[in-house]
Amino acid sequence: MSTTSKTGSGKTGTAPGTPEQEQGLEAAGSRLSTAPTEEPANLPSLGVIGWARWFWRQLTSMRVALLLLLLLSLAAIPGSLIPQTGIDQTKVADFRERHETLAPIYDKLGLFNVYSSVWFSAIYLLLFISLIGCIVPRTWQFVGQLRGRPPGAPRRLTRLPAHTTWRTGAEPEQIHRAALALLKKRRFRVHLVGDAVAAEKGYLREAGNLVFHLALIVMLIAFGWGQLFKSEGNKLIVEGSGFSNTLPQYDDFKSGNLFSADDLEPFSFHLEDFRGTYERSGPNKGTPRTYEADLTYSQGAYGEEEKTTVKVNEPLELGDAKVYLTSHGYAPVVTVRDGGGEIVFQDAVALLPLDGNVTSSGVVKVLDGYRNPEGKREQLGFQAFFVPTFGGSASGTMISQFPALDYPVLALNAYHGDLKADSGIPQSVYQMDKTKMKEFKDADGELFKKLLMPGETMELPNGAGSVTFEKEIKEWAQFQVVQEPGAGWALGGSVAAIGGLAASLFIQRRRVWVRATEGADGVTVVEMAGLGRSESAKVPEELGDLAAILYEQAPGAPDPEPGPDPGPDDGPDDGPDDGPDNDPDDGPDNDPDDGPEASSGPTDTDSRVTPAEGAEKQ
């Protein structure tokens, strides 16, 4: 409908509205549409402090903590699948040779050093901060709960999921005293509030949850501390030889970023004897049964010598260091003489096992003191293969049949020349550089080689000397010396984490109320109710047990007898059509001999206690 008015020219028409009127029409028209009104957002700016608070709340949330824990587990997978520099450099080098394209990519991503990479450390530190930010406020909240008291009883106990009630002739004060004593005996925290006894139990559930999170923090700290200050070295020792815990003594050694040589425990030991036993028959034939190494050791520079036996998984503990027995092999004693019969080499040569039956290989190097028949200085090298149990000449192969020394045989291939030991390049004692070595030739012009039994001697061609396989065959043992300063804390944290997790899963937080009030007829009415933080059959069962004990101390009173029937002439008919039937036989059985009747209230009842109802949220 338009508004008409007379214009200045005296004509009648539609007058243009004022700006205020036009805005009013637009607002009225907009209410006829269901389209949302487009208004500019007017959100307050968070600012630096607001964004920092928001980021902290996100980081310390349970959702982010679980996400970081999952990311940490996924980030550890490459460390198990890809060779790691800190564990086995040989495998890393082999991987680089076989994968020339992937190796540079892995280097840039830090996949050869996963556990010390930037991205793994970032996840680790964020998880650490998240746990601390989560545990601190919960700890203070739990301390406040411990200092507080159980809440008072709701006004209507019969509305709780588990409740029971009965009438008794005992006084309310007597019932309160009995309830207090009973609940204290059952280790409830209990006190009297108004006309009801309030009790609560199961605080160890939250304590277990806190212990679990604290244990995770301890494990993270122990793991980080151990990675920074750990050390691990290996040493192969032949019977009759010893070891001192210094860096030059190790065959290979690796340590954490903050480890220094001064952190090594001062000790030394001597390998007196090694014993190994093996299964002689059955499907596990050849399987080791026992490995034992008898040691004489001392701690410190002037420590007294002591004897001990180190076994597999039974290390020798010296301060923060543990000495583990890891492997075993044989070291045949070889004597090398020159053409004049002079001994130029005599020692036990440790050979490396190639299989489970200790088929072994290695080299014998004579670096100094040897002169050839022409009187020139030369070096000798012998490729050695050893089997503790030879299969016989008919087998045609140098493969051991059993790991024990039943039929030992040593095979030698002879070389002479320059072993390049003086080139300054480190060499393995188990390999020989043959680039400047020449083969000794037999009568057929082939490589000179021979199988030797213990006590036999191989004469080199053209009077170049001899090699004797001595009857004495020594054994060697490899030891691993490990120092992990955080290992004990990590173990304690893992045990505590398991205990805390078990407590948080199997202990239930629950509350019990007992109200005793005097009814209109002077008889005390007892109401009991229980409530748990989660649904469980334990709460009704425990409530029934408590009610049964309390019922023995305050037995039920008989129900009031119904009054006399007034009859048809004395009053109105109180039949079933006139009102509810109050016959006690039709209602719930309140026979005192049957004890309290436990019933289940409505499960959809709101358990929150408002100030008007005198209850609190459960």
Coordinates of C-alpha atoms in Angstrom, one line a residue:
M1 CA 0.0 0.0 0.0
S2 CA 1.4 3.3 -1.0
T3 CA 1.1 6.6 0.8
T4 CA -0.6 9.4 -1.2
S5 CA -0.1 13.1 -0.7
K6 CA -0.3 16.3 -2.5
T7 CA 2.9 17.5 -4.1
G8 CA 3.9 21.1 -4.4
S9 CA 2.2 21.2 -7.9
G10 CA -1.1 20.1 -6.6
K11 CA -0.9 16.7 -8.2
T12 CA -1.6 13.5 -6.4
G13 CA 1.0 10.6 -6.6
T14 CA 3.5 8.5 -4.7
A15 CA 5.8 10.6 -2.6
P16 CA 9.4 9.5 -2.3
G17 CA 10.1 8.5 1.3
T18 CA 12.8 9.9 3.5
P19 CA 16.0 8.0 4.0
E20 CA 14.8 6.8 7.4
Q21 CA 11.6 5.5 5.8
E22 CA 13.4 3.7 3.0
Q23 CA 15.6 1.9 5.5
G24 CA 12.5 0.9 7.5
L25 CA 10.9 -0.6 4.4
E26 CA 14.0 -2.5 3.5
A27 CA 14.2 -3.9 7.0
A28 CA 10.5 -4.9 6.9
G29 CA 11.0 -6.6 3.5
S30 CA 14.0 -8.5 4.7
R31 CA 11.9 -10.2 7.3
L32 CA 9.7 -11.7 4.6
S33 CA 12.7 -13.6 3.2
T34 CA 14.4 -16.7 4.6
A35 CA 17.8 -15.7 3.2
P36 CA 20.4 -15.0 5.9
T37 CA 21.2 -11.4 6.5
E38 CA 24.8 -10.6 5.4
E39 CA 26.5 -8.6 8.1
P40 CA 30.2 -8.0 8.4
A41 CA 31.9 -10.1 11.0
N42 CA 32.6 -8.2 14.1
L43 CA 34.9 -10.6 16.0
P44 CA 37.3 -9.3 18.5
S45 CA 41.0 -9.5 17.6
L46 CA 42.8 -12.1 19.6
G47 CA 46.2 -10.4 19.6
V48 CA 49.5 -12.1 20.4
I49 CA 48.5 -13.1 23.9
G50 CA 45.1 -14.5 22.7
W51 CA 46.7 -16.5 19.9
A52 CA 49.4 -17.8 22.4
R53 CA 46.6 -18.9 24.8
W54 CA 44.7 -20.6 22.0
F55 CA 47.8 -22.5 20.8
W56 CA 48.6 -23.6 24.4
R57 CA 45.1 -24.9 24.9
Q58 CA 45.2 -26.8 21.6
L59 CA 48.7 -28.2 22.4
T60 CA 47.7 -29.4 25.9
S61 CA 44.4 -31.0 24.8
M62 CA 44.0 -34.8 24.9
R63 CA 43.2 -34.9 21.2
V64 CA 46.6 -33.3 20.3
A65 CA 48.5 -35.4 22.8
L66 CA 47.1 -38.6 21.2
L67 CA 47.8 -37.3 17.8
L68 CA 51.5 -36.5 18.8
L69 CA 51.8 -40.0 20.3
L70 CA 50.6 -41.5 17.1
L71 CA 53.0 -39.4 15.0
L72 CA 55.9 -40.4 17.3
S73 CA 55.0 -44.1 16.7
L74 CA 54.8 -43.6 12.9
A75 CA 58.1 -41.6 12.9
A76 CA 59.9 -44.4 14.6
I77 CA 59.0 -46.9 11.8
P78 CA 61.7 -45.7 9.3
G79 CA 64.3 -46.3 12.1
S80 CA 63.3 -49.9 12.1
L81 CA 63.2 -50.4 8.3
I82 CA 66.2 -48.3 7.2
P83 CA 69.8 -48.9 8.4
Q84 CA 70.9 -46.4 11.0
T85 CA 74.3 -44.8 11.1
G86 CA 74.4 -45.0 14.9
I87 CA 73.7 -48.8 14.9
D88 CA 75.4 -50.3 11.9
Q89 CA 77.5 -48.1 9.6
T90 CA 78.4 -51.0 7.4
K91 CA 74.8 -51.6 6.4
V92 CA 74.4 -47.9 5.8
A93 CA 77.4 -47.9 3.4
D94 CA 76.0 -51.0 1.6
F95 CA 72.7 -49.3 1.3
R96 CA 74.3 -46.2 -0.3
E97 CA 76.1 -48.4 -2.8
R98 CA 73.0 -50.3 -3.8
H99 CA 70.6 -47.2 -3.9
E100 CA 72.4 -44.3 -5.5
T101 CA 69.2 -42.4 -6.1
L102 CA 67.5 -42.9 -2.8
A103 CA 70.5 -42.4 -0.6
P104 CA 70.8 -38.6 -1.2
I105 CA 67.1 -38.2 -0.6
Y106 CA 67.4 -40.2 2.7
D107 CA 70.3 -38.0 3.7
K108 CA 68.3 -34.8 3.3
L109 CA 65.4 -36.2 5.2
G110 CA 67.6 -37.6 8.0
L111 CA 66.4 -41.1 7.5
F112 CA 69.8 -42.6 8.3
N113 CA 69.7 -40.9 11.7
V114 CA 66.0 -41.0 12.5
Y115 CA 66.1 -40.7 16.3
S116 CA 68.4 -37.6 16.2
S117 CA 66.7 -35.9 13.3
V118 CA 65.1 -32.5 13.6
W119 CA 61.6 -33.7 12.8
F120 CA 61.7 -36.6 15.2
S121 CA 63.0 -34.3 17.9
A122 CA 60.3 -31.8 17.2
I123 CA 57.5 -34.4 17.7
Y124 CA 59.3 -35.7 20.8
L125 CA 59.5 -32.2 22.4
L126 CA 56.0 -31.3 21.5
L127 CA 54.7 -34.5 23.1
F128 CA 56.7 -33.8 26.1
I129 CA 55.4 -30.2 26.5
S130 CA 51.8 -31.4 25.8
L131 CA 52.0 -34.0 28.6
I132 CA 53.4 -31.5 31.1
G133 CA 50.7 -28.9 30.2
C134 CA 48.0 -31.6 30.6
I135 CA 49.3 -33.1 33.8
V136 CA 49.9 -29.9 35.8
P137 CA 46.3 -28.5 36.0
R138 CA 44.9 -32.0 36.5
T139 CA 47.3 -32.5 39.4
W140 CA 46.1 -29.3 41.1
Q141 CA 42.5 -30.2 40.5
F142 CA 43.1 -33.7 42.0
V143 CA 44.8 -32.1 45.1
G144 CA 41.8 -29.9 45.5
Q145 CA 39.5 -32.9 45.4
L146 CA 41.6 -34.7 48.1
R147 CA 41.4 -31.6 50.3
G148 CA 37.6 -31.3 49.9
R149 CA 34.8 -33.5 51.2
P150 CA 32.2 -35.6 49.5
P151 CA 29.2 -33.6 48.4
G152 CA 25.9 -33.7 50.3
A153 CA 23.1 -36.0 49.4
P154 CA 20.6 -35.1 46.7
R155 CA 17.0 -34.3 48.0
R156 CA 15.5 -37.4 46.2
L157 CA 17.8 -40.4 46.6
T158 CA 15.2 -42.6 45.1
R159 CA 15.8 -41.0 41.7
L160 CA 19.4 -42.3 41.5
P161 CA 20.1 -45.4 39.5
A162 CA 20.9 -47.6 42.5
H163 CA 18.9 -47.0 45.7
T164 CA 17.1 -48.8 48.5
T165 CA 14.9 -47.8 51.5
W166 CA 13.2 -49.4 54.6
R167 CA 11.6 -48.4 57.8
T168 CA 13.2 -49.1 61.2
G169 CA 12.6 -48.5 64.8
A170 CA 16.2 -47.2 65.4
E171 CA 16.8 -43.5 66.0
P172 CA 18.3 -41.4 63.1
E173 CA 21.3 -40.6 65.2
Q174 CA 22.0 -44.2 65.8
I175 CA 21.8 -45.0 62.1
H176 CA 24.1 -42.1 61.2
R177 CA 26.7 -43.4 63.7
A178 CA 26.4 -46.9 62.3
A179 CA 26.7 -45.7 58.7
L180 CA 29.8 -43.6 59.5
A181 CA 31.5 -46.5 61.2
L182 CA 30.6 -48.9 58.4
L183 CA 31.7 -46.7 55.5
K184 CA 35.0 -45.7 57.3
K185 CA 35.7 -49.4 57.7
R186 CA 35.2 -49.9 54.0
R187 CA 37.8 -47.1 53.4
F188 CA 35.3 -44.5 52.2
R189 CA 35.9 -40.8 52.9
V190 CA 32.8 -40.0 54.9
H191 CA 31.2 -37.1 56.8
L192 CA 27.7 -36.1 58.1
V193 CA 25.9 -33.4 56.1
G194 CA 22.5 -32.4 57.4
D195 CA 20.3 -35.4 57.8
A196 CA 22.5 -37.7 55.6
V197 CA 25.9 -39.4 55.6
A198 CA 28.0 -38.7 52.4
A199 CA 30.8 -41.0 51.4
E200 CA 33.1 -41.3 48.4
K201 CA 35.6 -43.8 47.3
G202 CA 37.8 -44.6 44.3
Y203 CA 40.2 -41.6 44.3
L204 CA 43.0 -44.0 43.2
R205 CA 41.4 -44.0 39.7
E206 CA 42.4 -40.4 39.1
A207 CA 45.7 -41.0 40.9
G208 CA 46.4 -43.9 38.6
N209 CA 45.6 -41.6 35.6
L210 CA 48.1 -39.0 36.9
V211 CA 50.7 -41.6 37.6
F212 CA 50.4 -43.0 34.1
H213 CA 51.0 -39.5 32.6
L214 CA 53.8 -38.7 35.0
A215 CA 55.4 -42.1 34.1
L216 CA 55.2 -41.2 30.4
I217 CA 57.1 -38.0 31.2
V218 CA 59.7 -39.9 33.2
M219 CA 60.1 -42.3 30.3
L220 CA 60.5 -39.5 27.8
I221 CA 63.2 -37.8 30.0
A222 CA 65.0 -41.1 30.5
F223 CA 65.0 -41.9 26.8
G224 CA 66.3 -38.5 25.9
W225 CA 68.9 -38.5 28.6
G226 CA 70.1 -42.0 27.6
Q227 CA 70.4 -41.1 24.0
L228 CA 72.5 -38.0 24.8
F229 CA 74.9 -39.7 27.3
K230 CA 74.9 -43.4 26.3
S231 CA 77.9 -45.3 25.0
E232 CA 78.2 -48.7 23.4
G233 CA 81.4 -50.5 22.4
N234 CA 82.4 -54.0 21.3
K235 CA 85.6 -55.9 22.0
L236 CA 86.7 -59.4 20.8
I237 CA 88.9 -61.1 23.4
V238 CA 90.8 -64.4 23.0
E239 CA 91.3 -66.7 26.0
G240 CA 94.2 -65.5 28.0
S241 CA 93.8 -61.8 26.9
G242 CA 92.4 -58.9 28.7
F243 CA 90.6 -55.5 28.2
S244 CA 90.8 -52.1 29.8
N245 CA 87.8 -49.7 29.4
T246 CA 89.5 -47.0 27.3
L247 CA 88.5 -45.8 23.8
P248 CA 91.6 -47.2 22.0
Q249 CA 90.8 -50.7 23.3
Y250 CA 87.5 -51.0 21.5
D251 CA 87.0 -52.7 18.1
D252 CA 84.1 -50.3 17.4
F253 CA 82.5 -47.6 19.6
K254 CA 79.6 -45.2 19.3
S255 CA 78.1 -42.8 21.8
G256 CA 75.6 -40.0 22.4
N257 CA 76.2 -36.4 21.4
L258 CA 77.0 -35.3 25.0
F259 CA 79.2 -38.3 25.9
S260 CA 82.9 -37.8 26.7
A261 CA 85.7 -40.2 27.3
D262 CA 85.8 -39.1 31.0
D263 CA 82.3 -40.7 31.4
L264 CA 83.7 -44.2 30.9
E265 CA 83.7 -46.4 34.0
P266 CA 87.2 -47.3 35.1
F267 CA 87.5 -51.1 35.1
S268 CA 89.4 -53.9 33.4
F269 CA 88.9 -57.7 33.0
H270 CA 90.8 -60.7 31.8
L271 CA 89.2 -63.7 29.9
E272 CA 90.4 -66.8 31.7
D273 CA 88.2 -69.4 29.9
F274 CA 85.2 -69.8 27.7
R275 CA 82.9 -72.8 27.6
G276 CA 80.1 -73.6 25.2
T277 CA 77.8 -76.6 25.0
Y278 CA 75.5 -77.6 22.2
E279 CA 72.6 -79.9 21.5
R280 CA 73.9 -83.2 20.2
S281 CA 70.7 -84.7 18.7
G282 CA 67.1 -84.0 17.8
P283 CA 65.7 -81.2 15.6
N284 CA 67.7 -78.6 17.5
K285 CA 71.0 -80.3 16.9
G286 CA 73.9 -77.8 17.0
T287 CA 71.9 -75.2 18.9
P288 CA 73.9 -73.6 21.8
R289 CA 72.8 -74.6 25.2
T290 CA 75.2 -72.6 27.3
Y291 CA 77.8 -69.9 26.8
E292 CA 79.9 -69.0 29.8
A293 CA 83.0 -66.8 30.2
D294 CA 85.1 -66.9 33.3
L295 CA 86.5 -63.4 34.0
T296 CA 88.9 -61.8 36.5
Y297 CA 88.0 -58.2 36.8
S298 CA 88.9 -55.1 38.9
Q299 CA 87.3 -51.7 39.3
G300 CA 89.3 -48.5 39.4
A301 CA 93.1 -48.1 39.0
Y302 CA 93.9 -50.0 42.2
G303 CA 90.8 -52.2 42.7
E304 CA 91.1 -55.7 44.0
E305 CA 90.8 -58.5 41.5
E306 CA 87.6 -60.6 41.7
K307 CA 86.3 -63.6 39.7
T308 CA 83.0 -64.0 38.0
T309 CA 81.2 -65.8 35.3
V310 CA 79.4 -63.9 32.6
K311 CA 76.5 -65.7 30.7
V312 CA 74.2 -64.7 27.9
N313 CA 71.6 -62.2 29.3
E314 CA 73.5 -62.2 32.7
P315 CA 75.9 -59.3 32.3
L316 CA 78.6 -58.1 34.6
E317 CA 77.6 -54.8 36.2
L318 CA 80.4 -52.3 37.0
G319 CA 79.0 -49.0 38.1
D320 CA 76.8 -47.6 35.3
A321 CA 78.3 -50.0 32.8
K322 CA 77.1 -53.5 31.9
V323 CA 79.4 -56.1 30.2
Y324 CA 77.3 -58.4 28.0
L325 CA 78.5 -61.7 26.3
T326 CA 77.3 -61.4 22.7
S327 CA 79.1 -64.0 20.5
H328 CA 81.8 -66.7 20.3
G329 CA 84.3 -68.2 17.9
Y330 CA 87.6 -70.0 17.5
A331 CA 91.1 -68.7 17.4
P332 CA 93.6 -71.4 16.1
V333 CA 97.2 -70.9 17.2
V334 CA 99.5 -70.5 14.1
T335 CA 103.3 -70.5 14.0
V336 CA 105.1 -69.1 11.0
R337 CA 108.8 -69.6 10.4
D338 CA 111.1 -68.3 7.7
G339 CA 113.4 -70.3 5.5
G340 CA 116.0 -70.4 8.3
G341 CA 113.6 -71.9 10.8
E342 CA 113.3 -68.7 12.8
I343 CA 109.8 -67.9 14.3
V344 CA 108.5 -64.7 12.7
F345 CA 104.9 -65.1 13.9
Q346 CA 103.2 -67.1 16.6
D347 CA 99.8 -66.2 18.0
A348 CA 96.1 -67.2 18.2
V349 CA 94.3 -65.9 15.2
A350 CA 90.6 -65.0 15.7
L351 CA 88.4 -66.1 12.8
L352 CA 84.9 -64.9 12.2
P353 CA 82.0 -67.4 12.1
L354 CA 80.1 -67.7 8.8
D355 CA 77.2 -70.0 9.9
G356 CA 75.6 -71.6 12.9
N357 CA 78.1 -74.5 12.9
V358 CA 80.9 -71.9 13.2
T359 CA 82.5 -72.4 9.8
S360 CA 85.0 -69.6 10.1
S361 CA 87.3 -67.5 7.9
G362 CA 90.0 -64.9 8.4
V363 CA 93.6 -64.0 7.6
V364 CA 97.0 -64.6 9.1
K365 CA 99.3 -61.5 8.5
V366 CA 103.0 -61.6 9.0
L367 CA 104.0 -57.9 8.9
D368 CA 107.6 -57.8 10.3
G369 CA 110.6 -60.0 10.6
Y370 CA 110.3 -62.1 7.5
R371 CA 112.9 -62.4 4.8
N372 CA 112.5 -64.4 1.6
P373 CA 115.1 -66.9 0.4
E374 CA 116.9 -64.1 -1.4
G375 CA 117.2 -62.2 1.9
K376 CA 114.7 -59.4 1.0
R377 CA 112.1 -58.2 3.4
E378 CA 108.6 -59.3 2.5
Q379 CA 105.2 -59.7 4.2
L380 CA 103.3 -62.9 4.2
G381 CA 99.5 -63.4 4.1
F382 CA 97.4 -66.5 4.5
Q383 CA 93.8 -66.8 3.7
A384 CA 92.4 -69.1 6.5
F385 CA 89.3 -71.2 6.6
F386 CA 88.5 -73.2 9.8
V387 CA 85.9 -75.8 10.6
P388 CA 85.5 -77.2 14.1
T389 CA 83.9 -80.4 12.8
F390 CA 85.2 -81.4 9.3
G391 CA 82.9 -83.5 7.1
G392 CA 85.8 -85.5 5.7
S393 CA 87.6 -85.4 2.4
A394 CA 84.6 -87.1 0.7
S395 CA 82.5 -84.0 1.4
G396 CA 84.8 -81.9 -0.7
T397 CA 83.8 -78.7 1.1
M398 CA 85.1 -76.7 4.1
I399 CA 81.8 -76.5 5.9
S400 CA 81.4 -77.4 9.5
Q401 CA 79.0 -80.2 10.5
F402 CA 78.8 -79.2 14.2
P403 CA 79.9 -76.2 16.3
A404 CA 82.0 -78.1 18.8
L405 CA 85.7 -79.0 18.3
D406 CA 85.0 -82.6 17.2
Y407 CA 87.2 -82.7 14.1
P408 CA 89.0 -79.4 13.6
V409 CA 90.7 -78.7 10.2
L410 CA 92.4 -75.5 9.0
A411 CA 92.8 -74.6 5.3
L412 CA 95.4 -72.1 4.3
N413 CA 96.1 -70.2 1.0
A414 CA 99.6 -68.6 0.9
Y415 CA 100.6 -65.2 -0.5
H416 CA 103.7 -63.0 -0.3
G417 CA 104.5 -59.4 -1.1
D418 CA 103.2 -56.1 0.3
L419 CA 100.1 -56.1 2.5
K420 CA 100.0 -52.2 2.3
A421 CA 99.9 -52.1 6.1
D422 CA 102.2 -49.1 6.1
S423 CA 100.0 -46.9 3.8
G424 CA 98.3 -45.2 6.7
I425 CA 94.9 -46.5 5.6
P426 CA 93.1 -48.5 8.4
Q427 CA 92.7 -52.2 7.5
S428 CA 90.5 -54.9 8.9
V429 CA 92.3 -57.7 10.7
Y430 CA 89.9 -60.2 9.1
Q431 CA 90.6 -59.2 5.5
M432 CA 93.6 -59.0 3.2
D433 CA 94.5 -56.5 0.5
K434 CA 95.9 -58.6 -2.4
T435 CA 96.6 -55.8 -4.9
K436 CA 100.4 -56.0 -4.2
M437 CA 100.5 -59.7 -3.1
K438 CA 101.6 -62.6 -5.2
E439 CA 100.4 -66.2 -4.9
F440 CA 102.7 -69.0 -3.8
K441 CA 102.5 -71.6 -6.6
D442 CA 102.5 -75.4 -6.2
A443 CA 104.2 -77.8 -8.6
D444 CA 101.2 -77.5 -11.1
G445 CA 101.4 -73.7 -11.1
E446 CA 98.3 -73.3 -9.0
L447 CA 97.7 -71.4 -5.8
F448 CA 99.5 -73.1 -3.0
K449 CA 97.0 -74.3 -0.4
K450 CA 96.7 -77.1 2.1
L451 CA 94.4 -78.7 4.7
L452 CA 96.0 -79.0 8.1
M453 CA 95.1 -81.0 11.1
P454 CA 96.2 -79.8 14.6
G455 CA 99.9 -80.3 14.9
E456 CA 100.6 -80.5 11.1
T457 CA 102.9 -78.1 9.2
M458 CA 102.7 -76.7 5.7
E459 CA 106.1 -76.2 4.0
L460 CA 106.1 -73.2 1.6
P461 CA 107.6 -73.6 -1.9
N462 CA 111.2 -73.0 -2.7
G463 CA 112.3 -72.9 1.0
A464 CA 110.3 -69.8 1.8
G465 CA 109.4 -71.1 5.3
S466 CA 106.6 -73.0 6.9
V467 CA 103.3 -72.7 8.7
T468 CA 102.3 -74.9 11.7
F469 CA 98.8 -75.4 12.9
E470 CA 99.4 -75.9 16.6
K471 CA 97.4 -78.4 18.7
E472 CA 96.2 -75.7 21.0
I473 CA 93.0 -74.1 19.7
K474 CA 91.8 -71.2 21.7
E475 CA 88.3 -69.7 21.8
W476 CA 87.3 -66.1 21.7
A477 CA 84.3 -64.2 23.1
Q478 CA 82.9 -60.9 22.1
F479 CA 81.8 -58.5 24.8
Q480 CA 79.6 -55.5 24.5
V481 CA 80.1 -52.7 27.1
V482 CA 77.0 -50.5 27.4
Q483 CA 76.5 -47.4 29.5
E484 CA 72.9 -46.2 29.6
P485 CA 72.4 -43.7 32.4
G486 CA 68.6 -43.4 31.9
A487 CA 67.9 -47.2 31.7
G488 CA 66.8 -47.6 35.3
W489 CA 64.5 -44.6 35.2
A490 CA 63.0 -45.8 31.9
L491 CA 62.3 -49.2 33.4
G492 CA 60.8 -47.7 36.6
G493 CA 58.6 -45.3 34.4
S494 CA 57.3 -48.2 32.3
V495 CA 56.4 -50.2 35.4
A496 CA 54.7 -47.2 37.0
A497 CA 52.8 -46.5 33.7
I498 CA 51.5 -50.1 33.7
G499 CA 50.4 -49.8 37.3
G500 CA 48.8 -46.4 36.8
L501 CA 46.9 -47.6 33.7
A502 CA 45.6 -50.6 35.5
A503 CA 44.4 -48.4 38.4
S504 CA 42.6 -46.0 36.0
L505 CA 40.9 -48.9 34.2
F506 CA 39.8 -51.2 37.0
I507 CA 39.1 -48.7 39.9
Q508 CA 35.8 -46.9 39.8
R509 CA 35.0 -43.5 41.5
R510 CA 31.7 -43.9 43.4
R511 CA 29.6 -42.2 46.0
V512 CA 27.2 -43.4 48.6
W513 CA 24.6 -41.5 50.7
V514 CA 22.7 -42.7 53.7
R515 CA 19.7 -40.6 54.9
A516 CA 17.8 -41.4 58.1
T517 CA 14.8 -39.2 58.9
E518 CA 11.8 -39.6 61.2
G519 CA 8.6 -40.2 59.4
A520 CA 5.1 -38.8 60.1
D521 CA 4.2 -41.9 62.2
G522 CA 7.4 -41.6 64.3
V523 CA 9.2 -44.4 62.6
T524 CA 12.6 -43.8 61.0
V525 CA 12.9 -44.0 57.3
V526 CA 16.3 -45.1 55.9
E527 CA 17.3 -44.2 52.4
M528 CA 20.5 -45.4 50.7
A529 CA 21.7 -44.6 47.2
G530 CA 24.9 -45.0 45.2
L531 CA 26.3 -43.4 42.1
G532 CA 29.3 -44.2 40.0
R533 CA 31.2 -42.1 37.5
S534 CA 30.6 -44.8 34.8
E535 CA 28.0 -47.5 34.4
S536 CA 29.1 -50.6 36.3
A537 CA 27.5 -53.5 38.2
K538 CA 29.9 -52.9 41.0
V539 CA 27.9 -49.9 42.5
P540 CA 24.5 -51.8 42.9
E541 CA 26.4 -54.8 44.3
E542 CA 28.4 -52.8 46.8
L543 CA 25.3 -50.8 47.8
G544 CA 23.4 -54.0 48.4
D545 CA 26.2 -55.3 50.6
L546 CA 26.4 -52.1 52.6
A547 CA 22.6 -52.0 53.0
A548 CA 22.5 -55.6 54.2
I549 CA 25.1 -54.9 56.9
L550 CA 23.4 -51.7 58.0
Y551 CA 20.0 -53.5 58.0
E552 CA 21.3 -55.9 60.6
Q553 CA 22.1 -53.0 62.9
A554 CA 18.8 -51.2 62.2
P555 CA 16.3 -54.0 61.4
G556 CA 13.1 -53.1 59.6
A557 CA 9.9 -52.1 61.5
P558 CA 6.5 -53.6 60.6
D559 CA 4.2 -51.6 58.3
P560 CA 1.3 -49.7 60.0
E561 CA -1.9 -51.8 60.3
P562 CA -4.8 -50.5 58.2
G563 CA -7.7 -48.9 60.1
P564 CA -11.2 -50.6 60.7
D565 CA -13.5 -50.8 57.8
P566 CA -16.2 -48.2 58.3
G567 CA -18.8 -50.3 56.4
P568 CA -21.4 -49.2 53.9
D569 CA -23.4 -47.2 56.4
D570 CA -20.5 -45.5 58.2
G571 CA -18.9 -43.8 55.2
P572 CA -18.4 -43.7 51.5
D573 CA -17.4 -46.9 49.7
D574 CA -13.6 -47.1 49.4
G575 CA -13.7 -49.6 46.7
P576 CA -11.3 -49.9 43.8
D577 CA -13.4 -47.5 41.7
D578 CA -13.1 -44.7 44.2
G579 CA -9.3 -44.5 44.5
P580 CA -6.1 -46.3 44.7
D581 CA -6.0 -49.6 46.5
N582 CA -4.0 -49.2 49.6
D583 CA -3.9 -52.9 50.4
P584 CA -0.3 -53.6 51.6
D585 CA -0.3 -57.0 49.9
D586 CA -0.7 -55.3 46.5
G587 CA 2.2 -52.9 47.0
P588 CA 5.9 -53.6 47.4
D589 CA 6.8 -56.2 49.9
N590 CA 8.1 -54.4 53.0
D591 CA 8.3 -57.4 55.2
P592 CA 11.2 -56.6 57.7
D593 CA 12.3 -60.3 57.6
D594 CA 13.1 -59.9 53.9
G595 CA 15.6 -57.1 54.4
P596 CA 15.9 -53.9 52.3
E597 CA 14.6 -54.1 48.8
A598 CA 17.1 -52.7 46.3
S599 CA 15.5 -51.1 43.3
S600 CA 16.7 -49.4 40.1
G601 CA 15.6 -45.9 39.4
P602 CA 15.1 -44.3 36.0
T603 CA 18.3 -44.4 34.0
D604 CA 17.4 -41.2 32.2
T605 CA 17.1 -39.1 35.3
D606 CA 19.3 -36.0 35.4
S607 CA 21.7 -36.5 38.2
R608 CA 22.8 -32.9 38.5
V609 CA 22.1 -31.3 41.8
T610 CA 20.8 -27.8 41.4
P611 CA 20.9 -25.4 44.3
A612 CA 17.1 -25.7 44.6
E613 CA 17.4 -29.4 44.9
G614 CA 20.4 -29.4 47.2
A615 CA 22.4 -31.7 44.9
E616 CA 25.4 -31.5 42.6
K617 CA 26.2 -32.8 39.2
Q618 CA 27.5 -36.3 39.4

